[in-house]
């Protein structure tokens, strides 16, 4: 199958995320085995930003940019394909959820509340299931404004968290980790995620009801 350019960009994003996952796992293992490892403990000058996290941040920002680029080009060039529509959300979920899980781990000098990550991932699983059920019936589950806002806040918050809260740390560095600006951005993303998930369930509850009606009588 010959892929068009927008789909190639999406595939490249998936490959980049896969490489990033391997990179972070290897660095995590090295950090746990050798906490003082020269590379995993290296920081960028006196900023407190770990080089490993800086690399992850750069990859995340570039991958996030391609998320906009592939969709824009597909629409502009009239190259929207079923494969592209299938791969794009997979690439997005891989990118965001992988980094969120990494940020839950007690490594790299950064932190995201585990319950926020759990809520956002569970929400994604529920919404994706709803979309799958709707697609099996030839229907489309439309995105809502809160879902889009959730994505925006995730894309904004994650780089700041990866950078250890920089540059906000110049004035909130002494605050509780739960009250720092980058953490508050994660809270907002979590709230948008929950609200959009509830709306998805409310607006598409009929899909589940139809499933029950379609079941044969015993």
Tab-separated table of C-alpha atoms in Angstrom:
chain	number	residue	atom	x	y	z
A	1	UNK	CA	0.000	0.000	0.000
A	2	UNK	CA	1.390	3.383	-1.040
A	3	UNK	CA	1.120	5.951	1.712
A	4	UNK	CA	0.470	9.620	1.009
A	5	UNK	CA	2.583	12.315	2.670
A	6	UNK	CA	0.166	13.110	5.567
A	7	UNK	CA	-0.046	9.402	6.463
A	8	UNK	CA	3.753	9.077	6.233
A	9	UNK	CA	4.028	11.933	8.734
A	10	UNK	CA	1.634	10.101	11.063
A	11	UNK	CA	3.642	6.877	10.741
A	12	UNK	CA	6.838	8.831	11.406
A	13	UNK	CA	5.237	10.168	14.601
A	14	UNK	CA	4.407	6.634	15.735
A	15	UNK	CA	7.991	5.508	15.034
A	16	UNK	CA	9.386	8.528	16.900
A	17	UNK	CA	7.164	7.780	19.902
A	18	UNK	CA	8.241	4.116	19.875
A	19	UNK	CA	11.906	5.168	19.859
A	20	UNK	CA	11.204	7.651	22.656
A	21	UNK	CA	9.541	4.907	24.716
A	22	UNK	CA	12.600	2.655	24.357
A	23	UNK	CA	14.894	5.575	25.180
A	24	UNK	CA	12.985	6.461	28.353
A	25	UNK	CA	12.755	2.826	29.481
A	26	UNK	CA	16.498	2.329	29.016
A	27	UNK	CA	17.247	5.567	30.856
A	28	UNK	CA	14.864	4.553	33.667
A	29	UNK	CA	16.602	1.192	34.055
A	30	UNK	CA	20.025	2.827	34.068
A	31	UNK	CA	18.841	5.390	36.619
A	32	UNK	CA	17.469	2.691	38.944
A	33	UNK	CA	20.603	0.541	38.687
A	34	UNK	CA	23.052	3.427	38.803
A	35	UNK	CA	21.426	6.547	40.339
A	36	UNK	CA	24.607	8.542	39.825
A	37	UNK	CA	25.012	7.704	36.154
A	38	UNK	CA	26.704	10.593	34.351
A	39	UNK	CA	24.133	10.765	31.552
A	40	UNK	CA	20.815	10.173	33.345
A	41	UNK	CA	21.772	12.564	36.159
A	42	UNK	CA	23.162	15.247	33.843
A	43	UNK	CA	21.416	18.627	34.061
A	44	UNK	CA	21.448	21.630	31.771
A	45	UNK	CA	23.717	24.047	33.624
A	46	UNK	CA	22.140	25.335	36.828
A	47	UNK	CA	18.585	25.175	35.462
A	48	UNK	CA	17.833	21.840	37.134
A	49	UNK	CA	16.555	20.501	33.806
A	50	UNK	CA	17.650	16.921	33.218
A	51	UNK	CA	19.123	16.303	29.766
A	52	UNK	CA	17.056	13.116	29.398
A	53	UNK	CA	13.877	15.075	30.026
A	54	UNK	CA	15.002	17.858	27.700
A	55	UNK	CA	15.429	15.326	24.885
A	56	UNK	CA	11.980	13.880	25.644
A	57	UNK	CA	10.547	17.408	25.672
A	58	UNK	CA	12.014	18.256	22.244
A	59	UNK	CA	10.713	14.998	20.741
A	60	UNK	CA	7.300	15.604	22.317
A	61	UNK	CA	7.030	19.144	20.920
A	62	UNK	CA	8.117	18.056	17.432
A	63	UNK	CA	5.705	15.111	17.479
A	64	UNK	CA	2.891	17.385	18.677
A	65	UNK	CA	3.641	19.729	15.779
A	66	UNK	CA	3.334	16.872	13.290
A	67	UNK	CA	-0.089	16.090	14.786
A	68	UNK	CA	-1.296	19.420	13.426
A	69	UNK	CA	0.752	19.167	10.230
A	70	UNK	CA	-0.525	15.804	8.996
A	71	UNK	CA	-4.174	16.763	9.507
A	72	UNK	CA	-3.671	20.163	7.881
A	73	UNK	CA	-1.965	18.697	4.814
A	74	UNK	CA	-4.510	15.886	4.496
A	75	UNK	CA	-7.358	18.397	4.362
A	76	UNK	CA	-5.494	20.912	2.195
A	77	UNK	CA	-4.475	18.315	-0.387
A	78	UNK	CA	-7.714	16.338	-0.102
A	79	UNK	CA	-5.763	13.271	1.025
A	80	UNK	CA	-7.852	12.233	4.028
A	81	UNK	CA	-7.793	8.426	4.127
A	82	UNK	CA	-9.339	5.756	6.335
A	83	UNK	CA	-5.858	4.558	7.313
A	84	UNK	CA	-4.832	8.078	8.267
A	85	UNK	CA	-7.952	8.593	10.379
A	86	UNK	CA	-7.258	5.252	12.082
A	87	UNK	CA	-3.551	5.870	12.776
A	88	UNK	CA	-3.759	9.520	13.852
A	89	UNK	CA	-5.571	9.004	17.200
A	90	UNK	CA	-3.359	5.982	17.923
A	91	UNK	CA	-0.261	8.125	17.446
A	92	UNK	CA	-1.731	10.855	19.657
A	93	UNK	CA	-2.610	8.479	22.480
A	94	UNK	CA	0.809	6.802	22.280
A	95	UNK	CA	2.548	10.160	22.486
A	96	UNK	CA	0.591	11.717	25.356
A	97	UNK	CA	-0.123	8.654	27.507
A	98	UNK	CA	3.442	7.328	27.260
A	99	UNK	CA	4.884	10.602	28.523
A	100	UNK	CA	2.233	10.856	31.253
A	101	UNK	CA	3.069	7.368	32.536
A	102	UNK	CA	6.772	8.255	32.491
A	103	UNK	CA	6.056	11.406	34.500
A	104	UNK	CA	4.342	9.288	37.176
A	105	UNK	CA	7.587	7.472	37.898
A	106	UNK	CA	9.866	8.759	40.684
A	107	UNK	CA	12.718	9.509	38.295
A	108	UNK	CA	14.052	12.429	36.338
A	109	UNK	CA	13.283	15.042	38.986
A	110	UNK	CA	9.738	15.671	37.716
A	111	UNK	CA	6.328	14.629	38.939
A	112	UNK	CA	2.717	14.337	37.827
A	113	UNK	CA	0.036	13.117	40.282
A	114	UNK	CA	-0.634	9.459	39.460
A	115	UNK	CA	-4.393	9.861	39.919
A	116	UNK	CA	-4.471	12.516	37.170
A	117	UNK	CA	-2.715	10.162	34.768
A	118	UNK	CA	-4.996	7.267	35.727
A	119	UNK	CA	-8.134	9.367	35.186
A	120	UNK	CA	-6.979	10.627	31.789
A	121	UNK	CA	-5.979	7.179	30.536
A	122	UNK	CA	-9.219	5.561	31.761
A	123	UNK	CA	-11.190	8.339	30.074
A	124	UNK	CA	-9.350	7.692	26.805
A	125	UNK	CA	-10.088	3.967	27.016
A	126	UNK	CA	-13.808	4.612	27.609
A	127	UNK	CA	-14.097	7.169	24.788
A	128	UNK	CA	-12.135	4.975	22.371
A	129	UNK	CA	-14.456	2.079	23.189
A	130	UNK	CA	-17.468	4.292	22.494
A	131	UNK	CA	-15.956	5.340	19.176
A	132	UNK	CA	-15.294	1.721	18.245
A	133	UNK	CA	-18.869	0.729	19.032
A	134	UNK	CA	-20.194	3.713	17.092
A	135	UNK	CA	-17.974	2.917	14.101
A	136	UNK	CA	-19.207	-0.690	14.110
A	137	UNK	CA	-22.709	0.734	13.637
A	138	UNK	CA	-21.621	3.148	10.932
A	139	UNK	CA	-21.853	6.164	13.230
A	140	UNK	CA	-19.327	8.818	14.211
A	141	UNK	CA	-18.683	10.052	17.748
A	142	UNK	CA	-17.958	13.746	17.306
A	143	UNK	CA	-15.320	15.500	19.377
A	144	UNK	CA	-16.499	18.139	21.851
A	145	UNK	CA	-14.875	21.394	22.896
A	146	UNK	CA	-13.766	20.015	26.277
A	147	UNK	CA	-11.966	17.125	24.580
A	148	UNK	CA	-10.106	19.608	22.386
A	149	UNK	CA	-9.271	21.754	25.412
A	150	UNK	CA	-8.010	18.662	27.213
A	151	UNK	CA	-5.607	17.982	24.360
A	152	UNK	CA	-4.435	21.599	24.295
A	153	UNK	CA	-3.722	21.661	28.041
A	154	UNK	CA	-1.920	18.303	27.816
A	155	UNK	CA	0.248	19.551	24.970
A	156	UNK	CA	1.051	22.724	26.929
A	157	UNK	CA	1.524	21.184	30.382
A	158	UNK	CA	3.684	18.177	29.502
A	159	UNK	CA	6.690	20.155	28.148
A	160	UNK	CA	6.703	22.372	31.249
A	161	UNK	CA	6.573	19.318	33.519
A	162	UNK	CA	9.383	17.630	31.574
A	163	UNK	CA	11.451	20.778	32.105
A	164	UNK	CA	10.877	20.479	35.843
A	165	UNK	CA	8.455	23.403	35.925
A	166	UNK	CA	10.896	25.798	34.265
A	167	UNK	CA	10.595	28.778	33.890
A	168	UNK	CA	7.876	28.964	36.558
A	169	UNK	CA	10.321	27.577	39.123
A	170	UNK	CA	11.890	31.017	39.437
A	171	UNK	CA	8.939	32.044	41.610
A	172	UNK	CA	7.075	28.816	42.512
A	173	UNK	CA	10.104	26.630	43.196
A	174	UNK	CA	9.469	26.752	46.931
A	175	UNK	CA	5.805	25.847	46.639
A	176	UNK	CA	4.362	22.410	47.255
A	177	UNK	CA	4.757	20.195	44.179
A	178	UNK	CA	0.955	19.839	44.158
A	179	UNK	CA	0.458	23.596	43.850
A	180	UNK	CA	3.060	24.519	41.247
A	181	UNK	CA	1.880	26.046	37.981
A	182	UNK	CA	2.864	23.085	35.794
A	183	UNK	CA	0.940	20.751	38.123
A	184	UNK	CA	-2.091	23.052	38.028
A	185	UNK	CA	-2.005	22.818	34.217
A	186	UNK	CA	-2.173	19.027	34.614
A	187	UNK	CA	-5.153	19.428	36.969
A	188	UNK	CA	-6.929	21.534	34.349
A	189	UNK	CA	-6.175	18.960	31.633
A	190	UNK	CA	-7.554	16.250	33.928
A	191	UNK	CA	-10.719	18.263	34.604
A	192	UNK	CA	-11.250	18.852	30.868
A	193	UNK	CA	-10.663	15.139	30.282
A	194	UNK	CA	-13.294	14.094	32.835
A	195	UNK	CA	-15.849	16.663	31.627
A	196	UNK	CA	-15.398	15.683	27.982
A	197	UNK	CA	-15.635	11.995	28.909
A	198	UNK	CA	-18.921	12.530	30.748
A	199	UNK	CA	-20.276	14.448	27.755
A	200	UNK	CA	-19.215	11.665	25.395
A	201	UNK	CA	-21.031	9.096	27.546
A	202	UNK	CA	-24.143	11.266	27.905
A	203	UNK	CA	-24.393	12.119	24.206
A	204	UNK	CA	-23.696	8.588	23.018
A	205	UNK	CA	-25.455	6.480	25.649
A	206	UNK	CA	-27.930	5.407	22.947
A	207	UNK	CA	-25.171	3.343	21.342
A	208	UNK	CA	-25.023	1.079	24.393
A	209	UNK	CA	-28.823	0.952	24.636
A	210	UNK	CA	-29.060	-0.150	21.028
A	211	UNK	CA	-26.569	-2.909	21.755
A	212	UNK	CA	-28.914	-4.243	24.444
A	213	UNK	CA	-31.918	-4.090	22.126
A	214	UNK	CA	-30.036	-5.943	19.431
A	215	UNK	CA	-29.305	-8.885	21.722
A	216	UNK	CA	-31.416	-11.963	20.852
A	217	UNK	CA	-33.922	-13.119	23.422
A	218	UNK	CA	-32.848	-16.176	25.382
